[in-house]
Structures are given as C-alpha cells and as structure tokens.
XYZ file of C-alpha atoms in Angstrom:
288
model
C 14.218 3.237 -3.967
C 13.462 2.300 -7.652
C 14.775 -1.079 -9.083
C 13.780 -0.604 -12.695
C 11.514 -2.555 -14.890
C 10.800 -6.061 -13.639
C 10.056 -9.064 -15.587
C 8.303 -12.290 -14.610
C 10.967 -14.684 -13.109
C 11.124 -17.255 -10.436
C 12.231 -15.472 -6.953
C 14.212 -17.371 -4.111
C 12.250 -17.562 -0.797
C 13.993 -15.703 1.971
C 13.610 -14.811 5.412
C 14.238 -11.427 6.747
C 14.306 -10.274 10.453
C 13.937 -6.536 11.325
C 10.458 -6.199 13.188
C 9.058 -3.399 14.322
C 5.992 -1.234 14.697
C 4.341 0.366 12.133
C 0.944 1.649 10.926
C -0.714 3.973 8.776
C -1.994 7.217 8.631
C -3.053 9.486 5.593
C -2.792 12.404 3.681
C -4.488 13.219 0.608
C -5.624 16.208 -1.334
C -7.766 18.939 0.001
C -11.172 19.325 -0.103
C -12.493 22.755 -0.959
C -9.844 23.926 -3.314
C -10.566 25.153 -6.793
C -8.995 22.249 -8.795
C -6.742 19.438 -8.405
C -3.032 19.709 -7.775
C -0.843 17.990 -10.377
C -2.715 14.815 -11.565
C 0.118 12.665 -10.768
C -0.149 12.716 -7.209
C 2.959 10.975 -6.315
C 3.746 13.149 -3.319
C 0.309 12.392 -1.372
C 1.398 12.451 2.199
C 0.935 9.619 4.131
C 2.110 8.434 7.441
C 2.269 5.092 9.311
C 3.351 3.479 12.714
C 6.806 3.506 11.977
C 6.114 3.572 8.189
C 4.478 5.732 5.438
C 4.680 6.760 2.055
C 2.258 7.836 -0.750
C 0.580 5.625 -3.256
C -1.020 5.101 -6.417
C -1.832 2.843 -8.957
C -2.636 2.005 -12.590
C -2.332 2.165 -16.335
C -2.786 0.170 -19.244
C -3.827 -3.355 -18.317
C -0.568 -5.216 -19.074
C -0.361 -6.336 -15.252
C 0.458 -10.008 -15.101
C -1.933 -10.563 -12.171
C -4.678 -12.285 -13.927
C -4.710 -15.839 -12.514
C -4.797 -15.356 -8.484
C -8.222 -13.383 -7.839
C -8.997 -12.869 -11.805
C -11.692 -9.966 -11.228
C -14.486 -9.938 -9.062
C -17.140 -8.151 -10.600
C -17.160 -4.357 -11.005
C -19.595 -4.257 -8.309
C -19.271 -1.916 -5.422
C -19.344 -3.556 -2.205
C -18.776 -2.956 1.553
C -15.594 -4.583 3.281
C -18.267 -6.798 5.063
C -19.429 -8.111 1.488
C -15.887 -8.806 -0.113
C -14.898 -12.123 -0.696
C -11.096 -12.107 0.113
C -10.419 -15.793 -0.181
C -12.109 -16.071 -3.570
C -10.628 -12.611 -5.016
C -7.234 -12.026 -3.096
C -5.408 -10.474 -1.604
C -3.998 -14.076 -0.495
C -2.325 -15.736 2.414
C 0.968 -17.578 1.361
C -1.484 -20.598 2.433
C -3.664 -20.044 -0.434
C -1.529 -19.539 -3.118
C 1.713 -20.904 -4.954
C 4.246 -18.170 -5.311
C 7.275 -20.412 -6.357
C 6.819 -18.639 -10.088
C 6.483 -15.262 -11.291
C 6.226 -13.435 -7.746
C 8.656 -10.897 -6.453
C 9.646 -12.225 -2.597
C 9.784 -9.086 -0.584
C 9.478 -10.861 2.671
C 6.058 -10.454 4.209
C 4.459 -9.906 0.678
C 5.172 -11.262 -2.647
C 4.289 -9.254 -5.521
C 2.793 -10.829 -9.118
C 5.191 -9.424 -11.775
C 4.082 -7.486 -14.463
C 5.684 -6.144 -17.547
C 6.571 -2.587 -17.111
C 6.255 -2.704 -13.326
C 8.706 -0.869 -11.085
C 9.062 -1.051 -7.597
C 10.424 1.497 -4.925
C 11.065 0.379 -1.377
C 10.656 2.809 1.385
C 13.624 2.767 4.097
C 13.578 3.785 7.553
C 16.509 6.289 7.757
C 17.495 5.385 11.519
C 17.053 1.760 11.314
C 17.359 1.161 7.655
C 14.520 -1.139 7.625
C 12.173 -1.402 5.000
C 9.132 -0.440 5.927
C 6.931 0.127 2.334
C 6.952 -0.960 -1.011
C 5.234 1.410 -3.543
C 4.406 -0.194 -7.161
C 4.493 1.942 -10.000
C 2.758 1.087 -13.131
C 2.244 3.781 -15.930
C 2.144 6.766 -14.251
C 0.115 5.677 -11.039
C 1.341 4.218 -7.786
C 0.226 1.739 -5.155
C 1.716 1.711 -1.571
C 1.594 -1.536 0.198
C 2.147 -2.350 3.967
C 1.345 -5.652 5.791
C 0.652 -5.441 9.490
C 0.061 -8.426 12.217
C -3.795 -8.740 13.326
C -5.852 -10.050 15.883
C -7.183 -13.619 15.383
C -10.554 -12.981 15.790
C -11.120 -9.543 14.451
C -9.940 -7.244 11.812
C -8.203 -3.688 11.870
C -9.717 -1.902 8.898
C -12.850 -0.500 10.808
C -10.689 1.151 13.093
C -7.868 2.130 11.155
C -10.451 3.970 8.703
C -11.583 6.170 11.722
C -8.003 7.045 12.523
C -7.177 7.862 9.011
C -10.016 10.434 8.966
C -8.890 11.933 12.037
C -5.524 12.493 10.543
C -6.356 13.720 7.265
C -9.120 15.956 9.100
C -6.399 17.645 11.323
C -4.465 18.741 8.326
C -7.237 20.354 6.835
C -8.612 17.720 4.653
C -11.638 15.579 3.893
C -12.407 11.872 3.941
C -15.370 10.073 2.354
C -16.133 6.668 3.032
C -17.589 4.578 0.702
C -18.073 0.760 -1.048
C -15.585 0.062 -3.596
C -14.464 -3.084 -5.682
C -11.954 -4.004 -2.945
C -14.639 -3.546 -0.096
C -15.063 -0.188 2.062
C -12.469 2.466 1.298
C -11.603 5.955 1.876
C -11.153 8.625 -0.800
C -9.006 11.364 0.879
C -8.390 14.941 -0.409
C -5.988 17.228 1.228
C -5.238 20.861 0.420
C -2.298 21.513 -1.851
C -1.073 24.335 -4.274
C -0.716 23.375 -7.873
C 2.609 24.273 -9.995
C 1.182 27.587 -11.093
C 0.778 28.470 -7.522
C -3.143 28.090 -7.069
C -5.151 26.425 -4.497
C -6.107 22.885 -5.362
C -5.933 19.534 -3.636
C -4.177 16.139 -3.755
C -6.264 12.742 -3.414
C -5.561 9.111 -2.597
C -7.821 6.159 -2.223
C -7.075 4.127 1.003
C -8.175 0.184 0.668
C -7.765 -2.305 3.402
C -7.953 -6.210 3.649
C -8.496 -8.217 6.772
C -6.704 -11.628 6.196
C -5.839 -14.478 8.484
C -3.624 -12.908 11.296
C -2.459 -9.946 9.021
C -3.945 -6.727 7.603
C -2.784 -5.301 4.446
C -3.330 -1.691 3.571
C -3.032 -0.366 0.088
C -3.015 3.575 -0.928
C -3.672 4.470 -4.635
C -2.576 7.722 -6.135
C -2.296 9.252 -9.427
C -4.827 8.541 -12.127
C -5.791 5.420 -10.089
C -7.180 7.185 -7.571
C -9.514 9.080 -9.693
C -10.308 6.852 -12.782
C -11.460 3.392 -12.815
C -10.060 2.523 -16.034
C -6.801 3.668 -14.720
C -7.398 1.807 -11.191
C -7.951 -1.650 -12.761
C -4.656 -3.005 -13.528
C -3.336 -1.757 -9.955
C -6.461 -3.237 -8.439
C -5.465 -6.641 -10.108
C -1.966 -6.461 -8.646
C -3.464 -5.437 -5.192
C -5.899 -8.576 -5.215
C -2.941 -10.993 -6.563
C -0.685 -10.037 -3.831
C 0.482 -12.659 -1.111
C 0.872 -11.879 2.529
C 3.600 -14.085 4.484
C 2.740 -13.679 8.137
C 4.655 -16.012 9.720
C 4.292 -18.106 12.681
C 5.834 -16.317 15.259
C 3.604 -14.162 17.565
C 3.472 -10.270 17.201
C 1.190 -7.636 18.609
C -1.662 -6.469 16.327
C -0.444 -3.477 14.083
C 3.059 -4.594 14.221
C 4.702 -4.019 10.670
C 5.500 -7.195 9.199
C 9.059 -7.117 8.017
C 9.768 -6.384 4.537
C 13.135 -7.183 2.339
C 15.056 -6.226 -0.654
C 14.852 -8.856 -3.445
C 17.758 -10.751 -3.732
C 18.923 -9.420 -7.079
C 18.437 -5.929 -6.117
C 20.152 -6.101 -2.128
C 23.672 -5.655 -3.424
C 23.300 -2.019 -4.806
C 20.637 -0.377 -2.817
C 20.635 3.486 -2.689
C 20.517 5.289 0.158
C 17.185 5.609 1.854
C 14.456 8.157 1.569
C 14.543 10.805 4.170
C 12.429 10.533 7.030
C 9.571 13.553 7.399
C 7.713 14.622 10.586
C 5.475 12.233 12.186
C 1.626 12.482 11.127
C 0.509 8.960 12.011
C -2.714 8.999 13.808
C -1.803 5.242 14.919
C 0.943 6.845 17.219
C 4.382 5.128 16.054
C 7.080 5.972 14.120
C 8.223 8.349 11.539
C 6.349 9.458 8.415
C 8.431 8.658 5.355
C 7.007 10.282 1.863
C 7.888 9.282 -1.695
C 10.955 11.349 -3.078
C 11.963 10.961 -6.822
C-alpha cells in the first residue's frame, strides 16, 4: 500500500501484535539473457517465510538520513568487517527515535523528503509483513526477524537465497559491499518488447542484537552506486525494535501501519505462490 509523500514529523510510539513466521527468499533478474528487462525492476520477485516483496532504492540524495550512521567509507567490505554499531542499522537502545522517525512497529524509518512507503499485507491474516521504501524510482524492501543471541543469520540466509534464485533459473554473485557482504541476483525476464532479458536485485543483511534486518534494493539502486547512495543511507538509519518477548529465530517481527494511515488502509496486495527457500508462508510481490 502506498501512503504518498512523507515529511519529517514526530511519530507516536505504539505497540502491535500479530507475530508469525516470516523469512526471505529472492528472485532477481536472469543471468545469461541478452539485455536487462525494464530498468525500474519494481517487479523483482522475492519470497519470504511468511513474507516477501520486491525492493529497490535510491535517487537524489535528499534523504533525511544524515545523522544516524552518517556514512561509512565508500570502501567495500565483508559483513565481518562492517561496523554496524557505528554505521547502522541501529537497535532501539542505540538511537533516539522520538523525532523525525516513522513508527512501523518493529522498524522505525527516518523520514525523508519525497519518500513513499508501501506496506505489504498478507491477505489471509491481514498482517503487515514487509515495508517497501520508494524514492526517486528505486525501492528498498525491509523485513526484520528475530535472531539467536549468540550468532547471526545472514551467512545461512545467503545460501538459501542463492538456492532459491538458482531454482528459478537465475544466478547469484556474492560480493563485498558498502553494507557488508551482499548478493547480486539476476533472474530471467522478458523485456517490454518481448526480448529475452533479466531482472536484478541486491540483497543485504545485517545481524543486530537478537534481530536480523534484511534489505532488497531494486531499480537503479541495484545497479548504480550513485543511485544507491540515498537508499543505503536510509537503510543505515533504520532502527529495529526487537522487544523483550521470546521469539524463535527467523520469526518475523511485527510491523504495523503508522497511526495517521491506519484509518484509510487499502485492500491488501494479493498473495503469490510460495517460492520461499526458508520454508514458510506465501510470497507477496509488489503490485502497482
């Protein structure tokens, strides 16, 4: 669902329930095709245990995410060398979100001029399972999960995303990135003029204290560093609210509508077939 343009304002903290299993999987554009399918890549298929959505990012750098995690060096690093506590995303105990943040329950987003939010809703349960940020033609899908205290999930999830993309005839390249180790995925697709092409997506993952945050960049931000920079800043400024209640690893942390949008929420997007490598729940892809 789209909320229209959001400007910085104080958000009311609220709690939400509706917990369930969720996880990620992916699909991106195809590897050996002749040319990229539509450059927008809004419809990059993704799946997730009880959740899914496409993603993308970026445009001009007027995102309001300057203060938190201002900017790790442009160096490409592995996840082992990425300093999350210094650069973000942050735990709610590390960052004040009283002003300028949009409260979506398990995640809080630093508001930016021109930013649009779209919430993905599971049709069966009416539960919000993912949030997609849209800025200047690129998108970034976010999902937060419970994680073990002593180890992160990203290493294992990367393997499962790779298996999922491969089963759909796509290819995955693992490489260092500005947010740690990332996956660059391609999946076969058809261009608007009927030619063979591919769609692309960048998958990133951050292990936090008892939580894991997954992001999927699509559109120009999946391909161009300049276009990716604003969305990467938004990703680094995200604050995750894990909560104190016990949850099994990979449980999707509950999301909610912002107060001002809850009253006029549109119908949920339709669920798609389950392509999740992490075994649970329907896939929901972005619709416009």
